[in-house]
Short mmCIF file of C-alpha atoms in Angstrom, two decimals:
data_model
loop_
_atom_site.label_atom_id
_atom_site.label_comp_id
_atom_site.label_asym_id
_atom_site.label_seq_id
_atom_site.Cartn_x
_atom_site.Cartn_y
_atom_site.Cartn_z
CA GLU A 1 110.13 -82.84 -14.47
CA PRO A 2 113.55 -81.18 -14.37
CA GLU A 3 114.33 -79.26 -11.21
CA VAL A 4 117.03 -77.15 -9.63
CA THR A 5 118.94 -78.94 -6.89
CA GLN A 6 121.03 -77.46 -4.10
CA THR A 7 123.57 -78.91 -1.70
CA PRO A 8 123.91 -79.02 1.18
CA SER A 9 120.41 -78.61 2.52
CA HIS A 10 121.79 -77.28 5.80
CA GLN A 11 125.23 -75.85 6.64
CA VAL A 12 126.50 -74.75 10.00
CA THR A 13 129.75 -72.78 10.12
CA GLN A 14 131.80 -70.68 12.46
CA MET A 15 131.98 -66.94 11.97
CA GLY A 16 134.92 -66.06 9.77
CA GLN A 17 134.92 -69.32 7.90
CA GLU A 18 134.35 -69.66 4.16
CA VAL A 19 131.37 -71.57 2.80
CA ILE A 20 130.48 -72.72 -0.69
CA LEU A 21 126.90 -73.33 -1.56
CA ARG A 22 126.28 -75.48 -4.59
CA CYS A 23 123.50 -75.52 -7.13
CA VAL A 24 122.76 -77.61 -10.20
CA PRO A 25 120.48 -75.58 -12.48
CA ILE A 26 118.08 -77.07 -14.97
CA SER A 27 120.21 -78.38 -17.79
CA ASN A 28 119.06 -76.26 -20.73
CA HIS A 29 118.89 -73.01 -18.73
CA LEU A 30 121.48 -70.33 -19.35
CA TYR A 31 120.61 -67.77 -16.66
CA PHE A 32 121.42 -68.39 -13.04
CA TYR A 33 120.56 -66.54 -9.86
CA TRP A 34 121.12 -66.49 -6.13
CA TYR A 35 118.62 -65.12 -3.66
CA ARG A 36 118.71 -64.85 0.11
CA GLN A 37 115.94 -65.03 2.70
CA ILE A 38 116.78 -64.07 6.24
CA LEU A 39 114.50 -65.83 8.71
CA GLY A 40 111.07 -64.22 8.75
CA GLN A 41 111.90 -61.77 6.01
CA LYS A 42 111.27 -61.56 2.29
CA VAL A 43 113.36 -63.13 -0.43
CA GLU A 44 116.07 -60.77 -1.69
CA PHE A 45 117.95 -60.86 -4.97
CA LEU A 46 121.72 -61.27 -4.69
CA VAL A 47 123.16 -61.86 -8.15
CA SER A 48 122.43 -63.03 -11.67
CA PHE A 49 124.91 -64.80 -13.93
CA TYR A 50 124.96 -65.37 -17.65
CA ASN A 51 127.62 -66.37 -20.13
CA ASN A 52 130.17 -66.91 -17.39
CA GLU A 53 129.90 -63.49 -15.91
CA ILE A 54 127.79 -61.53 -13.46
CA SER A 55 125.04 -59.67 -15.24
CA GLU A 56 123.54 -57.90 -12.24
CA LYS A 57 124.11 -57.80 -8.52
CA SER A 58 122.40 -56.16 -5.59
CA GLU A 59 123.98 -54.03 -2.93
CA ILE A 60 123.95 -57.06 -0.66
CA PHE A 61 126.37 -58.81 -2.96
CA ASP A 62 129.58 -57.22 -1.75
CA ASP A 63 133.21 -58.36 -1.99
CA GLN A 64 132.51 -61.07 0.54
CA PHE A 65 130.49 -62.94 -2.08
CA SER A 66 131.50 -64.54 -5.35
CA VAL A 67 129.85 -66.84 -7.84
CA GLU A 68 131.27 -69.33 -10.25
CA ARG A 69 130.26 -71.91 -12.76
CA PRO A 70 133.19 -74.27 -12.38
CA ASP A 71 131.91 -76.81 -14.89
CA GLY A 72 128.97 -77.38 -17.22
CA SER A 73 126.53 -78.27 -14.50
CA ASN A 74 127.32 -76.57 -11.18
CA PHE A 75 126.77 -72.97 -10.10
CA THR A 76 128.30 -72.00 -6.78
CA LEU A 77 128.02 -69.16 -4.29
CA LYS A 78 131.05 -68.58 -2.10
CA ILE A 79 130.87 -66.53 1.05
CA ARG A 80 134.30 -65.56 2.40
CA SER A 81 134.70 -64.85 6.07
CA THR A 82 131.10 -65.44 7.07
CA LYS A 83 129.35 -63.11 9.48
CA LEU A 84 126.50 -63.79 11.88
CA GLU A 85 124.17 -61.79 9.65
CA ASP A 86 124.85 -64.12 6.74
CA SER A 87 122.64 -66.70 8.43
CA ALA A 88 119.77 -67.19 6.01
CA MET A 89 118.20 -69.50 3.49
CA TYR A 90 119.96 -69.21 0.15
CA PHE A 91 118.04 -70.05 -2.99
CA CYS A 92 119.45 -70.77 -6.38
CA ALA A 93 117.31 -70.28 -9.46
CA SER A 94 117.72 -70.78 -13.18
CA SER A 95 115.82 -69.73 -16.26
CA GLU A 96 115.75 -69.63 -20.01
CA GLU A 97 116.07 -66.17 -21.56
CA GLY A 98 113.26 -64.00 -20.30
CA GLY A 99 111.52 -67.00 -18.79
CA THR A 100 110.25 -68.13 -15.45
CA GLN A 101 112.86 -68.59 -12.79
CA TYR A 102 112.75 -72.01 -11.20
CA PHE A 103 113.98 -72.13 -7.64
CA GLY A 104 115.85 -74.80 -5.83
CA PRO A 105 114.88 -76.04 -2.36
CA GLY A 106 117.42 -73.78 -0.68
CA THR A 107 120.37 -74.17 1.61
CA ARG A 108 119.85 -73.07 5.19
CA LEU A 109 123.07 -71.47 6.42
CA LEU A 110 123.67 -70.91 10.09
CA VAL A 111 126.70 -68.89 11.17
CA LEU A 112 127.68 -69.30 14.80
CA ALA B 1 112.52 -48.79 -8.58
CA GLN B 2 109.93 -51.49 -8.82
CA SER B 3 108.29 -52.68 -5.60
CA VAL B 4 105.77 -55.25 -4.54
CA THR B 5 103.38 -54.90 -1.65
CA GLN B 6 101.31 -57.55 0.02
CA PRO B 7 99.10 -55.65 2.44
CA ASP B 8 98.17 -58.64 4.55
CA ILE B 9 100.97 -59.99 6.73
CA HIS B 10 98.86 -62.82 8.12
CA ILE B 11 95.47 -64.22 7.11
CA THR B 12 93.46 -66.90 8.88
CA VAL B 13 90.63 -68.71 7.14
CA SER B 14 88.55 -71.74 7.93
CA GLU B 15 88.98 -74.86 5.89
CA GLY B 16 86.56 -74.79 2.98
CA ALA B 17 86.30 -71.03 2.94
CA SER B 18 87.35 -68.92 -0.02
CA LEU B 19 90.67 -67.08 -0.07
CA GLU B 20 92.03 -63.96 -1.66
CA LEU B 21 95.61 -62.74 -1.16
CA ARG B 22 96.37 -59.30 -2.35
CA CYS B 23 99.39 -58.13 -4.33
CA ASN B 24 100.13 -54.72 -5.79
CA TYR B 25 103.18 -53.70 -7.71
CA SER B 26 104.78 -50.47 -8.71
CA TYR B 27 106.37 -50.42 -12.10
CA GLY B 28 106.04 -48.32 -15.25
CA ALA B 29 105.11 -51.16 -17.55
CA THR B 30 103.50 -54.52 -17.02
CA PRO B 31 106.11 -56.88 -15.68
CA TYR B 32 105.97 -60.62 -15.50
CA LEU B 33 103.96 -61.59 -12.40
CA PHE B 34 104.26 -64.66 -10.25
CA TRP B 35 102.92 -66.26 -7.10
CA TYR B 36 105.09 -68.65 -5.10
CA VAL B 37 104.24 -70.69 -2.04
CA GLN B 38 106.66 -71.66 0.68
CA SER B 39 105.94 -74.27 3.31
CA PRO B 40 107.88 -73.98 6.57
CA GLY B 41 111.54 -74.78 6.05
CA GLN B 42 110.95 -75.50 2.37
CA GLY B 43 111.83 -73.89 -0.93
CA LEU B 44 109.72 -71.77 -3.24
CA GLN B 45 107.15 -73.50 -5.37
CA LEU B 46 105.68 -71.72 -8.38
CA LEU B 47 101.87 -71.55 -8.19
CA LEU B 48 101.21 -69.58 -11.35
CA LYS B 49 102.53 -66.82 -13.58
CA TYR B 50 101.31 -64.10 -15.90
CA PHE B 51 103.25 -62.95 -18.91
CA SER B 52 100.55 -61.66 -21.26
CA GLY B 53 97.14 -62.54 -22.70
CA ASP B 54 94.20 -63.71 -20.63
CA THR B 55 94.24 -61.78 -17.39
CA LEU B 56 92.85 -64.68 -15.37
CA VAL B 57 95.48 -67.37 -15.00
CA GLN B 58 95.08 -70.80 -13.55
CA GLY B 59 97.74 -72.42 -11.44
CA ILE B 60 98.41 -75.58 -9.53
CA LYS B 61 96.53 -76.76 -6.44
CA GLY B 62 93.32 -75.01 -7.52
CA PHE B 63 94.73 -71.50 -7.32
CA GLU B 64 94.01 -68.71 -9.80
CA ALA B 65 95.09 -65.11 -10.06
CA GLU B 66 93.72 -62.12 -11.89
CA PHE B 67 95.84 -59.38 -13.35
CA LYS B 68 94.22 -55.94 -13.23
CA ARG B 69 96.32 -53.37 -15.07
CA SER B 70 94.25 -50.41 -13.84
CA GLN B 71 94.88 -51.37 -10.25
CA SER B 72 98.43 -52.72 -10.73
CA SER B 73 97.25 -55.79 -8.88
CA PHE B 74 97.68 -59.50 -9.20
CA ASN B 75 95.54 -61.09 -6.49
CA LEU B 76 95.62 -64.78 -5.76
CA ARG B 77 92.39 -66.65 -5.15
CA LYS B 78 91.16 -70.08 -4.21
CA PRO B 79 87.46 -70.96 -3.87
CA SER B 80 87.89 -73.54 -1.11
CA VAL B 81 90.96 -73.69 1.08
CA HIS B 82 92.40 -76.97 2.33
CA TRP B 83 94.40 -77.38 5.54
CA SER B 84 97.46 -78.22 3.45
CA ASP B 85 97.36 -74.72 1.94
CA ALA B 86 98.71 -73.24 5.16
CA ALA B 87 102.03 -71.69 4.14
CA GLU B 88 103.70 -68.41 3.22
CA TYR B 89 102.71 -66.91 -0.10
CA PHE B 90 104.94 -64.58 -2.04
CA CYS B 91 103.99 -62.39 -4.97
CA ALA B 92 106.90 -61.51 -7.25
CA VAL B 93 107.46 -59.30 -10.27
CA ALA B 94 110.13 -59.57 -12.90
CA PRO B 95 110.19 -56.71 -15.39
CA TYR B 96 110.60 -58.40 -18.77
CA GLY B 97 112.09 -61.48 -17.16
CA GLN B 98 114.72 -59.63 -15.23
CA ASN B 99 115.58 -60.35 -11.64
CA PHE B 100 112.72 -60.97 -9.33
CA VAL B 101 111.47 -58.52 -6.76
CA PHE B 102 109.52 -60.32 -4.07
CA GLY B 103 106.81 -59.02 -1.88
CA PRO B 104 107.12 -59.40 1.89
CA GLY B 105 104.84 -62.41 1.92
CA THR B 106 101.49 -63.30 3.44
CA ARG B 107 101.28 -66.08 5.99
CA LEU B 108 98.14 -68.18 5.61
CA SER B 109 96.76 -70.13 8.55
CA VAL B 110 93.86 -72.55 8.07
CA LEU B 111 91.49 -73.41 10.88
CA PRO B 112 89.94 -76.89 10.93
#
């Protein structure tokens, strides 16, 4: 069964550093998403992406964040100048139009 | 704005007992409805979903959920809980397949 994959599974970084979280969506999906889950809290929507542009973003997704689909298979989330409060589990998801979003296993980011 | 509530933060049941996890949503029309399960340190696994049609939907691992329009609810049930069901359960809504809004989650503990 096709699945969304994410790398790395864990990332530790120093405050102020840049990180790139990578996702490989399901191959025939055209809609891509990033969500964040701070430890012990609920999952929060960050951004959705379609046709090589952001279609919607939450107030969490400020100028520190950017997304990109650098090739036909990867979908990345870049966090510039990480802050302590960026420590969270980051989930990528993909879907067909109007369909179920399938989530990846997540990348646990720890900012020290 | 749409919202999802899960009134029970933590539920403990004995193995073999029945289970019901509550979910209520606030939205003008009937959105797509989902239940996800998250084991500690793991990603989100889709248990079941409701788009339209039969209001009782069957999912994986013996779970089912019933959509009740009059109550704006989508409660998750299982007739006999197994120890491996201990996890965090998230209800989510996606108005017409748009970005997900997650509930705060219900943590399920299972006693032997």
